[in-house]
CSV table of C-alpha atoms in Angstrom, one decimal:
chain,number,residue,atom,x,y,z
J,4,UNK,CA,186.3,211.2,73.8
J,5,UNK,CA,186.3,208.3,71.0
J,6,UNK,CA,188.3,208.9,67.8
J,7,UNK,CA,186.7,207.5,65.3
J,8,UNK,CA,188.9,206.0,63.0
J,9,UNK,CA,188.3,205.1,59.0
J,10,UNK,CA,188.5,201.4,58.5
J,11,UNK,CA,190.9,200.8,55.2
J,12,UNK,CA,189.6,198.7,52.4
J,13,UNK,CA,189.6,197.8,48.6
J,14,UNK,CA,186.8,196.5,46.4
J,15,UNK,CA,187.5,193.7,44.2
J,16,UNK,CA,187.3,194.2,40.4
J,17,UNK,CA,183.7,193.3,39.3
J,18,UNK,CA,180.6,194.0,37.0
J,19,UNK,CA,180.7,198.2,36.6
J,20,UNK,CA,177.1,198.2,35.6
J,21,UNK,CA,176.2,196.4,38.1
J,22,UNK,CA,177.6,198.2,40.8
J,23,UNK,CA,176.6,201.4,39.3
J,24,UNK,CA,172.6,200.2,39.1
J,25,UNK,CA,172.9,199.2,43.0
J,26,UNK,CA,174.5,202.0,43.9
J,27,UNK,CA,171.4,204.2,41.9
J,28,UNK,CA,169.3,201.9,44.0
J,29,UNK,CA,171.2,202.6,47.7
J,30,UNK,CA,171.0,206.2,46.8
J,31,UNK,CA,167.3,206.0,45.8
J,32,UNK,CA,166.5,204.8,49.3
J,33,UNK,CA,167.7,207.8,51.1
J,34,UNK,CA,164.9,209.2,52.4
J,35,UNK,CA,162.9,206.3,53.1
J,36,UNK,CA,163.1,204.7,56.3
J,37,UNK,CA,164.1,201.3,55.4
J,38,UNK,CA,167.2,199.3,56.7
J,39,UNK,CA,168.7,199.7,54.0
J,40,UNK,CA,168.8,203.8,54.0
J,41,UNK,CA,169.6,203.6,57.7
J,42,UNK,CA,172.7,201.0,56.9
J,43,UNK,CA,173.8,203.6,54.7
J,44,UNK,CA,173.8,206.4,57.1
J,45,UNK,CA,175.3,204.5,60.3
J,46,UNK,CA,178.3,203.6,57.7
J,47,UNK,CA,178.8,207.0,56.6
J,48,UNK,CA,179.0,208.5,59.9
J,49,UNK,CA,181.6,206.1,60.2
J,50,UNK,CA,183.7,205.5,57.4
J,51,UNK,CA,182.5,208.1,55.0
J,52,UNK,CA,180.4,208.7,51.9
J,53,UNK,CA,181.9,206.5,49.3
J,54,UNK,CA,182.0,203.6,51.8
J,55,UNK,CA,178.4,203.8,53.0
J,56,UNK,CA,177.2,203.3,49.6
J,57,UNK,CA,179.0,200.4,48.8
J,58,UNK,CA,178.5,198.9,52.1
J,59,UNK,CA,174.8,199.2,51.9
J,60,UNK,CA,175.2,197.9,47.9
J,61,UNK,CA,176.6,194.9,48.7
J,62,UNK,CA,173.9,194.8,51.7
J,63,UNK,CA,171.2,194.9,49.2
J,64,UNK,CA,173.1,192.3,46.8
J,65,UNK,CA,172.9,189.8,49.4
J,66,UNK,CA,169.0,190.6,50.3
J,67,UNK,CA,168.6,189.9,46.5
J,68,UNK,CA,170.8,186.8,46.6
J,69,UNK,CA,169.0,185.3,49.6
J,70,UNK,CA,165.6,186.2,48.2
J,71,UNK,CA,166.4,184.0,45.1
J,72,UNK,CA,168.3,181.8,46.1
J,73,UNK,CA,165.2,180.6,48.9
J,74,UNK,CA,162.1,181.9,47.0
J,75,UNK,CA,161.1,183.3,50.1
J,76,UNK,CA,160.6,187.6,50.1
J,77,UNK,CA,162.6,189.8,52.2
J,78,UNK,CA,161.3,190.5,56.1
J,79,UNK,CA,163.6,194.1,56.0
């Protein structure tokens, strides 16, 4: 049997609103089935609640980033 071990990490001081809008949006995804929702839930099995969100945040931060950044949309 695998022990599943939570991986330690900190988050680096940034925009609070920000983080709090993307985190509304992670959490607004939840019952989709989108790879965003499913990031989420494969994280939190792992690491926890807290983690999974902010994992899948900074997921959809860089699908945004990526989308303007190119100008062209999203395959997810």
């Amino acid at each position: 049997m695998k022990v599943l071990v939570k991986k330690t990490s900190k988050t680096t001081q940034g925009n609070k609103a920000l983080k709090t809008m993307v985190v509304a949006c992670v959490l607004a995804t939840s019952r989709q089935s989108n790879r965003i929702a499913s990031h989420r839930k494969r994280i939190t099995k792992r690491q926890g609640k807290m983690k999974g969100r902010i994992a899948s945040a900074h997921l959809l931060l860089t699908i945004a980033y990526n989308i303007l950044k190119t100008g062209e949309p999203s395959h997810i």
